[in-house]
Amino acid sequence: MNPTMTALPPSFQWGVATSAYQIEGAAFEDGRTASIWDTFCRKPGAVHNGDHGDVACDHYHRMPQDVALIKSLGVDAYRFSVSWPRVQPGGRGPANPKGLAFYDRLVDELLAQGIDPWVTLYHWDLPQELEDAGGWPVRDTAYRFADYAALVFERLQDRVATFTTLNEPWCSAWLGYQVGVHAPGRRSFDDAIAAVHHLLLGHGLAMRRMRGMETRPHTYGITLNLGTADPASDSALDREAARRADGMGTRIYLDPLRYGRYPSDIVAELATPFPVRDGDLEIISTPFEVLGVNFYFGQDFAGTDEAGNTHDPDGNPIVRAIFPDTPRTAMNWPITPARFTRLLVRLHRDYPGLPMVITENGSAFADNPDISGFVADDARTAYLASHLAAVADARAQGADVRGYFAWSLLDNFEWAEGYAKRFGIVHVDYETQARTPKQSALWYRDTIARTREA
Ligand code: FCB
């Protein structure tokens, strides 16, 4: 018998996840304005195949059918994100009634089907006007985010119990402002450091605003993408590289959030300071109820580049990621479920007293639908099973993990990879917009049902 069936309790919360830009389409309808992703997608060479989210899965027009699909899987909860430029075009000023009305209908539809709505306020679609004014490296963006959060909260708080602020600030800051492979595509270390701080500040400001407005108690949280950072060898150089990678990937987020300080080893090494003002760290460390963990894979780190150098041309120590020697997904990401267990146990140890929910976990594989659109995705099913077993193992070792959202409900717009990489447990035919549950979706449905009976 599959270990997940006995080891996860009937109270475990099961869900599926998506995000606005990746599925909604209707990019310029009902008053929505451009986000940094609409702009980035139009930069030649930025996104595979020149793909964009103008239509995506057309979820904006197919929402009731998609909620029925979610219902058919028997999940408890649905994690979706709200599009900032749909709700507050341009990122300032009053709400767009038509934009808010969409999420209103979505929430009502979910509740009518007995599905718990999990709102993510920011899944990467910054209004372009705010990027033009400086984006996340600029302090004012944090205040704009809190204003926007208040607009959404005011409208939905009576029916939505769980609000999470940001999805994966590491990606917004590093991929968006340092590496440049995500929107807005800038390449500046200083901008990335400033973005980290202003994202965290925005999280804290938004949470305080929402709590101040609430007419009933809510669960608040933030979602981080977290992995494991192991030294590639036992050498002192590689151990230092792993420490730095862990510092920049995990501790610069969780230490300020939980303990109100940036990690001292990282601060001492950074040439650029975080732009902290008096009182910021108190705001950032405002208590919250749930940590959303997104996990895809763990990595090893080496302190030398392939030529054996220990420092890059700017004088920074090398931190080179090496993928462990395991089977890979279509993203070329290593499959590392044992590291997932290790991550969750470590989070429980280093940041105790914080319930966790897996807000994303899943895999892309090259699917081959049969003539009816059915995909016999053994590899994705095995990925899900092994990672759910990893969660069960972590729970058995004491980690307080209360739920799991599969990424993703649907095949969708996978950012720089466009539509080429399919993460859905439901297949989408982008020509016809037909949705067909894959074998993994049926397995997930049956696993949930069996767990409830246990
Ligand atoms: C995460 C993102 C999500 C999706 C998965 C594959 O980093 O949060 O939108 O693209 O990766």
CSV table of C-alpha atoms and ligand atoms in Angstrom, one decimal:
chain,number,residue,atom,x,y,z
A,1,MET,CA,0.0,0.0,0.0
A,2,ASN,CA,1.1,3.5,-0.7
A,3,PRO,CA,2.7,5.0,2.5
A,4,THR,CA,0.8,8.3,2.0
A,5,MET,CA,-2.5,6.6,2.5
A,6,THR,CA,-1.8,5.5,6.0
A,7,ALA,CA,0.6,8.1,7.2
A,8,LEU,CA,-1.4,11.3,6.3
A,9,PRO,CA,-4.3,11.8,8.7
A,10,PRO,CA,-7.9,12.4,7.6
A,11,SER,CA,-7.6,16.0,8.7
A,12,PHE,CA,-4.8,16.7,6.2
A,13,GLN,CA,-5.8,19.5,3.8
A,14,TRP,CA,-5.6,18.6,0.1
A,15,GLY,CA,-5.6,21.1,-2.6
A,16,VAL,CA,-4.6,22.2,-6.1
A,17,ALA,CA,-2.9,25.5,-7.0
A,18,THR,CA,-2.7,27.9,-9.9
A,19,SER,CA,-1.8,31.6,-10.4
A,20,ALA,CA,-3.5,34.4,-12.2
A,21,TYR,CA,-1.2,35.2,-15.1
A,22,GLN,CA,-0.5,31.6,-15.8
A,23,ILE,CA,-4.2,30.6,-16.4
A,24,GLU,CA,-6.6,33.6,-16.6
A,25,GLY,CA,-6.0,35.1,-20.1
A,26,ALA,CA,-8.4,38.0,-20.7
A,27,ALA,CA,-5.2,40.1,-20.3
A,28,PHE,CA,-6.7,43.4,-21.4
A,29,GLU,CA,-10.4,42.8,-20.6
A,30,ASP,CA,-12.7,44.6,-18.2
A,31,GLY,CA,-10.2,47.2,-17.4
A,32,ARG,CA,-7.1,45.1,-16.6
A,33,THR,CA,-3.9,46.9,-17.5
A,34,ALA,CA,-0.4,45.5,-18.2
A,35,SER,CA,1.7,43.8,-15.6
A,36,ILE,CA,5.5,43.4,-15.9
A,37,TRP,CA,4.8,39.9,-17.4
A,38,ASP,CA,2.7,41.3,-20.3
A,39,THR,CA,5.6,43.6,-21.0
A,40,PHE,CA,8.4,41.0,-20.6
A,41,CYS,CA,6.6,38.5,-22.8
A,42,ARG,CA,6.9,41.0,-25.7
A,43,LYS,CA,10.6,41.4,-25.4
A,44,PRO,CA,12.2,39.4,-28.2
A,45,GLY,CA,13.8,36.3,-26.9
A,46,ALA,CA,12.6,36.7,-23.3
A,47,VAL,CA,10.0,33.9,-23.3
A,48,HIS,CA,10.2,30.6,-25.1
A,49,ASN,CA,8.5,30.7,-28.5
A,50,GLY,CA,7.4,34.3,-27.9
A,51,ASP,CA,4.5,32.9,-25.7
A,52,HIS,CA,2.4,35.2,-23.5
A,53,GLY,CA,-0.5,35.1,-21.2
A,54,ASP,CA,-3.1,36.9,-23.3
A,55,VAL,CA,-5.3,33.9,-23.5
A,56,ALA,CA,-3.5,31.2,-21.4
A,57,CYS,CA,-6.1,28.7,-20.2
A,58,ASP,CA,-8.9,31.2,-20.8
A,59,HIS,CA,-9.9,30.6,-17.1
A,60,TYR,CA,-11.4,34.1,-16.9
A,61,HIS,CA,-14.2,32.9,-19.2
A,62,ARG,CA,-14.3,29.3,-18.1
A,63,MET,CA,-14.2,29.7,-14.3
A,64,PRO,CA,-17.4,27.8,-13.4
A,65,GLN,CA,-16.3,24.8,-15.4
A,66,ASP,CA,-12.9,24.9,-13.9
A,67,VAL,CA,-14.3,25.0,-10.4
A,68,ALA,CA,-16.5,22.0,-11.3
A,69,LEU,CA,-13.2,20.3,-12.4
A,70,ILE,CA,-11.6,21.1,-9.1
A,71,LYS,CA,-14.7,19.7,-7.3
A,72,SER,CA,-14.4,16.5,-9.3
A,73,LEU,CA,-10.9,15.9,-7.8
A,74,GLY,CA,-12.4,15.9,-4.2
A,75,VAL,CA,-9.9,18.4,-2.9
A,76,ASP,CA,-10.6,20.6,0.2
A,77,ALA,CA,-9.0,23.8,-1.0
A,78,TYR,CA,-8.0,25.8,-4.1
A,79,ARG,CA,-5.0,28.1,-4.1
A,80,PHE,CA,-5.3,30.9,-6.7
A,81,SER,CA,-3.8,34.3,-7.0
A,82,VAL,CA,-5.4,37.7,-7.6
A,83,SER,CA,-4.1,39.7,-10.5
A,84,TRP,CA,-3.0,43.1,-9.1
A,85,PRO,CA,-3.5,45.0,-12.5
A,86,ARG,CA,-7.0,43.5,-12.8
A,87,VAL,CA,-8.1,44.7,-9.4
A,88,GLN,CA,-6.2,48.0,-9.3
A,89,PRO,CA,-5.2,48.9,-12.8
A,90,GLY,CA,-1.9,50.9,-12.8
A,91,GLY,CA,-1.2,49.9,-9.2
A,92,ARG,CA,-2.6,53.0,-7.5
A,93,GLY,CA,-6.0,54.4,-6.7
A,94,PRO,CA,-9.4,52.8,-6.4
A,95,ALA,CA,-10.4,49.3,-7.2
A,96,ASN,CA,-11.7,48.3,-10.6
A,97,PRO,CA,-15.2,46.9,-9.9
A,98,LYS,CA,-15.1,44.5,-12.8
A,99,GLY,CA,-11.8,43.1,-11.7
A,100,LEU,CA,-12.9,42.5,-8.1
A,101,ALA,CA,-16.2,41.1,-9.3
A,102,PHE,CA,-14.3,38.2,-11.0
A,103,TYR,CA,-12.7,37.1,-7.8
A,104,ASP,CA,-16.0,37.6,-6.0
A,105,ARG,CA,-17.7,35.2,-8.4
A,106,LEU,CA,-14.8,32.7,-8.1
A,107,VAL,CA,-15.0,32.7,-4.3
A,108,ASP,CA,-18.7,32.3,-4.4
A,109,GLU,CA,-18.5,29.4,-6.8
A,110,LEU,CA,-15.8,27.7,-4.7
A,111,LEU,CA,-17.8,28.0,-1.5
A,112,ALA,CA,-20.9,26.8,-3.3
A,113,GLN,CA,-18.9,23.6,-4.1
A,114,GLY,CA,-17.5,23.3,-0.6
A,115,ILE,CA,-14.0,24.2,-1.6
A,116,ASP,CA,-11.9,26.4,0.7
A,117,PRO,CA,-10.4,29.4,-1.2
A,118,TRP,CA,-6.7,30.2,-0.5
A,119,VAL,CA,-5.9,33.6,-1.8
A,120,THR,CA,-2.4,34.6,-2.8
A,121,LEU,CA,-2.2,38.3,-3.2
A,122,TYR,CA,0.9,38.5,-5.4
A,123,HIS,CA,2.1,35.9,-7.8
A,124,TRP,CA,4.5,38.1,-9.8
A,125,ASP,CA,2.2,40.3,-11.8
A,126,LEU,CA,3.4,43.8,-10.7
A,127,PRO,CA,1.5,46.6,-12.5
A,128,GLN,CA,3.8,47.9,-15.2
A,129,GLU,CA,3.3,51.5,-14.0
A,130,LEU,CA,4.9,50.5,-10.6
A,131,GLU,CA,7.9,49.0,-12.4
A,132,ASP,CA,8.2,52.2,-14.4
A,133,ALA,CA,8.3,54.0,-11.1
A,134,GLY,CA,11.2,51.8,-9.9
A,135,GLY,CA,9.6,48.4,-9.1
A,136,TRP,CA,10.4,46.4,-6.1
A,137,PRO,CA,13.8,48.0,-5.6
A,138,VAL,CA,11.9,51.1,-4.6
A,139,ARG,CA,10.5,51.5,-1.1
A,140,ASP,CA,7.2,53.0,-2.3
A,141,THR,CA,6.2,49.7,-4.0
A,142,ALA,CA,5.8,48.0,-0.6
A,143,TYR,CA,3.3,50.7,0.4
A,144,ARG,CA,1.4,50.3,-2.9
A,145,PHE,CA,1.2,46.6,-2.2
A,146,ALA,CA,-0.3,47.1,1.2
A,147,ASP,CA,-3.0,49.4,-0.4
A,148,TYR,CA,-3.8,46.9,-3.0
A,149,ALA,CA,-4.0,44.1,-0.4
A,150,ALA,CA,-6.5,46.2,1.5
A,151,LEU,CA,-8.7,46.5,-1.6
A,152,VAL,CA,-8.8,42.7,-2.0
A,153,PHE,CA,-9.2,42.0,1.6
A,154,GLU,CA,-12.1,44.5,2.1
A,155,ARG,CA,-14.0,42.7,-0.6
A,156,LEU,CA,-13.3,39.1,0.2
A,157,GLN,CA,-12.6,38.8,3.9
A,158,ASP,CA,-16.1,37.9,4.8
A,159,ARG,CA,-15.8,34.7,2.8
A,160,VAL,CA,-12.1,33.9,2.5
A,161,ALA,CA,-10.4,32.6,5.6
A,162,THR,CA,-6.8,32.4,4.3
A,163,PHE,CA,-4.7,35.2,2.8
A,164,THR,CA,-1.1,34.7,1.8
A,165,THR,CA,0.8,37.8,0.7
A,166,LEU,CA,3.7,36.9,-1.7
A,167,ASN,CA,4.5,33.9,-3.7
A,168,GLU,CA,8.3,33.1,-3.8
A,169,PRO,CA,9.9,36.5,-3.2
A,170,TRP,CA,13.2,34.9,-4.1
A,171,CYS,CA,12.0,34.5,-7.6
A,172,SER,CA,10.7,38.1,-7.8
A,173,ALA,CA,14.0,39.5,-6.5
A,174,TRP,CA,16.7,37.2,-8.0
A,175,LEU,CA,15.2,36.0,-11.2
A,176,GLY,CA,13.5,39.3,-11.9
A,177,TYR,CA,16.1,41.8,-10.8
A,178,GLN,CA,19.5,40.0,-10.7
A,179,VAL,CA,19.5,37.2,-13.2
A,180,GLY,CA,16.9,38.8,-15.5
A,181,VAL,CA,15.3,35.6,-16.7
A,182,HIS,CA,11.9,36.6,-15.3
A,183,ALA,CA,10.0,39.9,-15.5
A,184,PRO,CA,11.0,42.7,-15.4
A,185,GLY,CA,14.3,41.3,-16.7
A,186,ARG,CA,16.8,43.6,-14.9
A,187,ARG,CA,20.3,42.6,-14.0
A,188,SER,CA,21.5,44.4,-10.9
A,189,PHE,CA,22.7,42.8,-7.7
A,190,ASP,CA,22.0,46.0,-5.7
A,191,ASP,CA,18.4,46.1,-7.2
A,192,ALA,CA,17.9,42.5,-6.1
A,193,ILE,CA,19.0,43.2,-2.6
A,194,ALA,CA,16.7,46.2,-2.3
A,195,ALA,CA,13.9,44.1,-3.9
A,196,VAL,CA,14.2,41.4,-1.2
A,197,HIS,CA,13.8,44.0,1.6
A,198,HIS,CA,10.9,45.8,0.0
A,199,LEU,CA,9.1,42.6,-0.8
A,200,LEU,CA,9.4,41.6,2.9
A,201,LEU,CA,8.4,45.0,4.0
A,202,GLY,CA,5.3,44.9,1.7
A,203,HIS,CA,4.4,41.5,3.2
A,204,GLY,CA,4.5,43.0,6.7
A,205,LEU,CA,2.7,46.2,5.8
A,206,ALA,CA,0.0,44.2,4.0
A,207,MET,CA,-0.5,41.8,6.9
A,208,ARG,CA,-0.8,44.7,9.4
A,209,ARG,CA,-3.3,46.5,7.2
A,210,MET,CA,-5.5,43.3,6.8
A,211,ARG,CA,-5.4,42.5,10.5
A,212,GLY,CA,-6.4,46.0,11.3
A,213,MET,CA,-9.5,45.8,9.0
A,214,GLU,CA,-10.7,42.3,9.9
A,215,THR,CA,-14.2,41.7,11.1
A,216,ARG,CA,-13.4,38.0,11.9
A,217,PRO,CA,-10.1,36.1,12.5
A,218,HIS,CA,-8.2,35.0,9.4
A,219,THR,CA,-5.1,32.9,8.7
A,220,TYR,CA,-2.3,34.9,7.2
A,221,GLY,CA,0.9,33.6,5.6
A,222,ILE,CA,3.6,33.9,3.0
A,223,THR,CA,4.8,31.4,0.5
A,224,LEU,CA,8.6,30.8,0.0
A,225,ASN,CA,10.3,28.5,-2.5
A,226,LEU,CA,12.7,26.5,-0.4
A,227,GLY,CA,15.2,23.8,-1.0
A,228,THR,CA,18.2,22.2,0.6
A,229,ALA,CA,21.8,23.4,0.2
A,230,ASP,CA,24.3,20.6,0.7
A,231,PRO,CA,28.1,21.0,0.2
A,232,ALA,CA,29.2,19.2,-3.0
A,233,SER,CA,32.1,17.8,-1.0
A,234,ASP,CA,33.5,17.9,2.5
A,235,SER,CA,36.0,20.6,1.6
A,236,ALA,CA,35.8,23.9,3.6
A,237,LEU,CA,35.2,25.8,0.4
A,238,ASP,CA,32.2,23.7,-0.5
A,239,ARG,CA,30.8,23.9,3.0
A,240,GLU,CA,31.1,27.7,2.9
A,241,ALA,CA,29.3,27.8,-0.5
A,242,ALA,CA,26.5,25.7,0.9
A,243,ARG,CA,26.2,28.0,4.0
A,244,ARG,CA,26.0,31.1,1.6
A,245,ALA,CA,23.5,29.4,-0.6
A,246,ASP,CA,21.3,28.6,2.4
A,247,GLY,CA,21.7,32.1,3.7
A,248,MET,CA,20.7,33.7,0.4
A,249,GLY,CA,17.9,31.2,-0.4
A,250,THR,CA,16.3,30.6,3.0
A,251,ARG,CA,17.7,32.5,5.9
A,252,ILE,CA,17.5,36.0,4.4
A,253,TYR,CA,13.7,35.5,4.2
A,254,LEU,CA,12.8,33.4,7.3
A,255,ASP,CA,15.2,35.1,9.8
A,256,PRO,CA,13.7,38.5,9.3
A,257,LEU,CA,10.1,37.1,9.1
A,258,ARG,CA,10.5,35.0,12.2
A,259,TYR,CA,13.2,36.7,14.3
A,260,GLY,CA,13.2,40.3,13.0
A,261,ARG,CA,16.9,40.3,11.8
A,262,TYR,CA,18.8,39.5,8.7
A,263,PRO,CA,21.4,36.7,9.2
A,264,SER,CA,24.6,38.2,10.4
A,265,ASP,CA,27.0,36.0,8.4
A,266,ILE,CA,25.3,37.1,5.1
A,267,VAL,CA,25.0,40.8,6.1
A,268,ALA,CA,28.7,40.8,6.9
A,269,GLU,CA,29.6,39.4,3.5
A,270,LEU,CA,27.3,41.5,1.3
A,271,ALA,CA,28.9,44.5,-0.3
A,272,THR,CA,25.4,46.0,-0.6
A,273,PRO,CA,23.4,46.5,2.6
A,274,PHE,CA,19.7,45.8,2.9
A,275,PRO,CA,18.0,49.2,2.8
A,276,VAL,CA,16.6,48.8,6.3
A,277,ARG,CA,15.0,51.8,8.0
A,278,ASP,CA,14.0,52.1,11.7
A,279,GLY,CA,11.0,49.9,12.5
A,280,ASP,CA,11.1,47.9,9.2
A,281,LEU,CA,12.2,44.7,10.9
A,282,GLU,CA,9.4,44.9,13.5
A,283,ILE,CA,6.9,45.2,10.6
A,284,ILE,CA,8.5,42.3,8.7
A,285,SER,CA,8.4,40.1,11.8
A,286,THR,CA,4.7,40.6,12.4
A,287,PRO,CA,3.5,37.2,13.5
A,288,PHE,CA,1.7,35.0,11.0
A,289,GLU,CA,-0.1,31.7,11.1
A,290,VAL,CA,1.1,29.6,8.3
A,291,LEU,CA,4.3,29.2,6.2
A,292,GLY,CA,3.6,28.2,2.6
A,293,VAL,CA,6.4,26.0,1.3
A,294,ASN,CA,7.0,25.5,-2.4
A,295,PHE,CA,9.4,22.6,-3.1
A,296,TYR,CA,10.7,21.4,-6.4
A,297,PHE,CA,14.2,20.1,-5.7
A,298,GLY,CA,17.3,20.3,-3.6
A,299,GLN,CA,20.8,21.1,-4.8
A,300,ASP,CA,24.5,20.8,-3.9
A,301,PHE,CA,26.9,23.7,-3.8
A,302,ALA,CA,30.6,24.1,-4.7
A,303,GLY,CA,32.9,27.0,-3.7
A,304,THR,CA,34.8,26.8,-7.0
A,305,ASP,CA,33.8,27.3,-10.6
A,306,GLU,CA,34.6,24.7,-13.2
A,307,ALA,CA,38.0,26.2,-13.8
A,308,GLY,CA,38.8,26.0,-10.1
A,309,ASN,CA,38.5,29.7,-9.3
A,310,THR,CA,37.2,30.6,-5.9
A,311,HIS,CA,36.1,34.2,-6.8
A,312,ASP,CA,34.3,35.7,-9.7
A,313,PRO,CA,35.7,38.7,-11.6
A,314,ASP,CA,33.9,41.1,-9.2
A,315,GLY,CA,35.7,39.5,-6.3
A,316,ASN,CA,32.6,37.7,-4.9
A,317,PRO,CA,33.1,34.1,-3.7
A,318,ILE,CA,31.8,31.5,-6.1
A,319,VAL,CA,28.6,29.7,-5.1
A,320,ARG,CA,28.0,27.1,-7.8
A,321,ALA,CA,24.9,25.0,-7.8
A,322,ILE,CA,25.3,21.4,-8.8
A,323,PHE,CA,22.3,19.2,-9.5
A,324,PRO,CA,22.5,15.9,-7.7
A,325,ASP,CA,22.9,12.8,-9.8
A,326,THR,CA,19.2,11.7,-9.9
A,327,PRO,CA,16.6,11.3,-12.6
A,328,ARG,CA,15.3,14.6,-13.9
A,329,THR,CA,11.9,16.2,-14.9
A,330,ALA,CA,11.3,17.9,-18.3
A,331,MET,CA,12.5,21.2,-16.6
A,332,ASN,CA,15.8,19.3,-16.1
A,333,TRP,CA,15.2,19.6,-12.4
A,334,PRO,CA,16.5,16.7,-10.2
A,335,ILE,CA,13.9,14.5,-8.4
A,336,THR,CA,14.9,14.6,-4.7
A,337,PRO,CA,12.1,13.6,-2.4
A,338,ALA,CA,14.4,12.6,0.5
A,339,ARG,CA,15.7,16.2,0.5
A,340,PHE,CA,12.1,17.4,0.8
A,341,THR,CA,11.7,15.5,4.0
A,342,ARG,CA,15.0,16.9,5.2
A,343,LEU,CA,13.9,20.4,4.4
A,344,LEU,CA,10.7,20.2,6.3
A,345,VAL,CA,12.3,18.7,9.4
A,346,ARG,CA,15.0,21.4,9.3
A,347,LEU,CA,12.3,24.2,9.0
A,348,HIS,CA,10.5,22.7,12.0
A,349,ARG,CA,13.8,22.7,13.9
A,350,ASP,CA,15.1,26.1,13.0
A,351,TYR,CA,11.8,28.0,12.8
A,352,PRO,CA,9.6,26.1,15.4
A,353,GLY,CA,6.0,26.9,16.2
A,354,LEU,CA,5.1,27.7,12.6
A,355,PRO,CA,2.6,25.4,10.9
A,356,MET,CA,3.5,24.6,7.3
A,357,VAL,CA,1.4,23.9,4.3
A,358,ILE,CA,3.0,22.7,1.0
A,359,THR,CA,1.6,25.4,-1.3
A,360,GLU,CA,3.3,24.0,-4.4
A,361,ASN,CA,4.9,20.8,-5.4
A,362,GLY,CA,4.8,19.1,-8.8
A,363,SER,CA,6.6,18.3,-12.0
A,364,ALA,CA,6.7,18.9,-15.7
A,365,PHE,CA,7.0,16.0,-18.1
A,366,ALA,CA,6.7,15.7,-21.8
A,367,ASP,CA,3.1,14.4,-22.0
A,368,ASN,CA,1.8,12.3,-24.9
A,369,PRO,CA,-2.0,12.5,-24.9
A,370,ASP,CA,-3.9,9.7,-26.7
A,371,ILE,CA,-6.5,10.5,-29.2
A,372,SER,CA,-9.1,11.4,-26.5
A,373,GLY,CA,-6.6,13.7,-24.8
A,374,PHE,CA,-5.9,11.3,-21.9
A,375,VAL,CA,-2.3,11.3,-20.6
A,376,ALA,CA,-1.0,8.2,-18.9
A,377,ASP,CA,1.6,10.2,-16.9
A,378,ASP,CA,3.3,7.6,-14.8
A,379,ALA,CA,6.3,9.8,-14.1
A,380,ARG,CA,4.2,12.7,-12.7
A,381,THR,CA,2.1,10.2,-10.7
A,382,ALA,CA,5.3,8.7,-9.2
A,383,TYR,CA,6.6,12.2,-8.5
A,384,LEU,CA,3.5,13.1,-6.6
A,385,ALA,CA,3.5,9.8,-4.7
A,386,SER,CA,7.1,10.0,-3.6
A,387,HIS,CA,6.8,13.6,-2.5
A,388,LEU,CA,3.6,12.9,-0.5
A,389,ALA,CA,5.5,10.1,1.1
A,390,ALA,CA,8.3,12.5,1.9
A,391,VAL,CA,5.7,14.8,3.6
A,392,ALA,CA,4.4,11.9,5.6
A,393,ASP,CA,8.0,11.0,6.6
A,394,ALA,CA,8.6,14.6,7.7
A,395,ARG,CA,5.4,14.6,9.8
A,396,ALA,CA,6.5,11.3,11.4
A,397,GLN,CA,9.7,13.2,12.4
A,398,GLY,CA,7.7,16.0,14.0
A,399,ALA,CA,7.4,18.5,11.2
A,400,ASP,CA,4.0,20.3,11.5
A,401,VAL,CA,2.8,20.0,7.9
A,402,ARG,CA,-0.9,20.4,7.6
A,403,GLY,CA,-1.7,20.3,3.9
A,404,TYR,CA,-0.5,19.9,0.4
A,405,PHE,CA,-1.4,21.7,-2.9
A,406,ALA,CA,-0.4,20.0,-6.1
A,407,TRP,CA,1.1,22.3,-8.7
A,408,SER,CA,-0.7,22.6,-10.9
A,409,LEU,CA,-4.4,22.0,-11.5
A,410,LEU,CA,-3.9,22.8,-15.2
A,411,ASP,CA,-1.1,22.9,-17.8
A,412,ASN,CA,-0.4,26.6,-18.0
A,413,PHE,CA,1.9,29.4,-19.0
A,414,GLU,CA,5.2,28.4,-17.4
A,415,TRP,CA,6.9,31.8,-17.3
A,416,ALA,CA,10.1,31.9,-19.3
A,417,GLU,CA,9.3,28.4,-20.7
A,418,GLY,CA,6.0,29.5,-22.1
A,419,TYR,CA,3.5,26.7,-22.8
A,420,ALA,CA,6.3,24.2,-23.6
A,421,LYS,CA,6.5,22.8,-20.1
A,422,ARG,CA,3.4,21.1,-18.7
A,423,PHE,CA,2.9,20.9,-14.9
A,424,GLY,CA,-0.8,20.2,-14.9
A,425,ILE,CA,-2.5,17.1,-13.4
A,426,VAL,CA,-5.2,18.1,-16.0
A,427,HIS,CA,-4.2,18.3,-19.6
A,428,VAL,CA,-5.1,21.5,-21.5
A,429,ASP,CA,-5.4,21.4,-25.3
A,430,TYR,CA,-4.5,25.0,-26.1
A,431,GLU,CA,-6.3,24.9,-29.5
A,432,THR,CA,-9.7,23.9,-28.1
A,433,GLN,CA,-9.2,24.7,-24.4
A,434,ALA,CA,-10.4,21.2,-23.6
A,435,ARG,CA,-9.4,20.0,-20.2
A,436,THR,CA,-8.7,16.3,-19.6
A,437,PRO,CA,-7.7,14.9,-16.2
A,438,LYS,CA,-4.4,13.0,-16.6
A,439,GLN,CA,-3.8,9.7,-14.8
A,440,SER,CA,-2.0,11.7,-12.1
A,441,ALA,CA,-5.3,13.6,-11.4
A,442,LEU,CA,-7.2,10.4,-11.0
A,443,TRP,CA,-4.5,9.0,-8.8
A,444,TYR,CA,-4.6,12.2,-6.7
A,445,ARG,CA,-8.4,12.0,-6.4
A,446,ASP,CA,-8.3,8.4,-5.3
A,447,THR,CA,-5.5,8.9,-2.8
A,448,ILE,CA,-7.4,11.8,-1.2
A,449,ALA,CA,-10.5,9.7,-0.9
A,450,ARG,CA,-8.6,6.8,0.6
A,451,THR,CA,-6.9,9.0,3.1
A,452,ARG,CA,-10.2,10.4,4.3
A,453,GLU,CA,-11.5,6.9,4.9
A,454,ALA,CA,-8.5,5.8,6.8
B,1,FCB,C1,7.1,28.1,-9.1
B,1,FCB,C2,6.0,29.1,-9.4
B,1,FCB,C3,4.9,28.6,-10.1
B,1,FCB,C4,5.3,27.6,-11.2
B,1,FCB,C5,6.2,26.5,-10.6
B,1,FCB,C6,6.7,25.5,-11.6
B,1,FCB,O1,8.3,28.7,-8.9
B,1,FCB,O2,5.6,29.7,-8.2
B,1,FCB,O3,4.2,29.7,-10.6
B,1,FCB,O4,5.8,28.2,-12.3
B,1,FCB,O5,7.3,27.2,-10.1
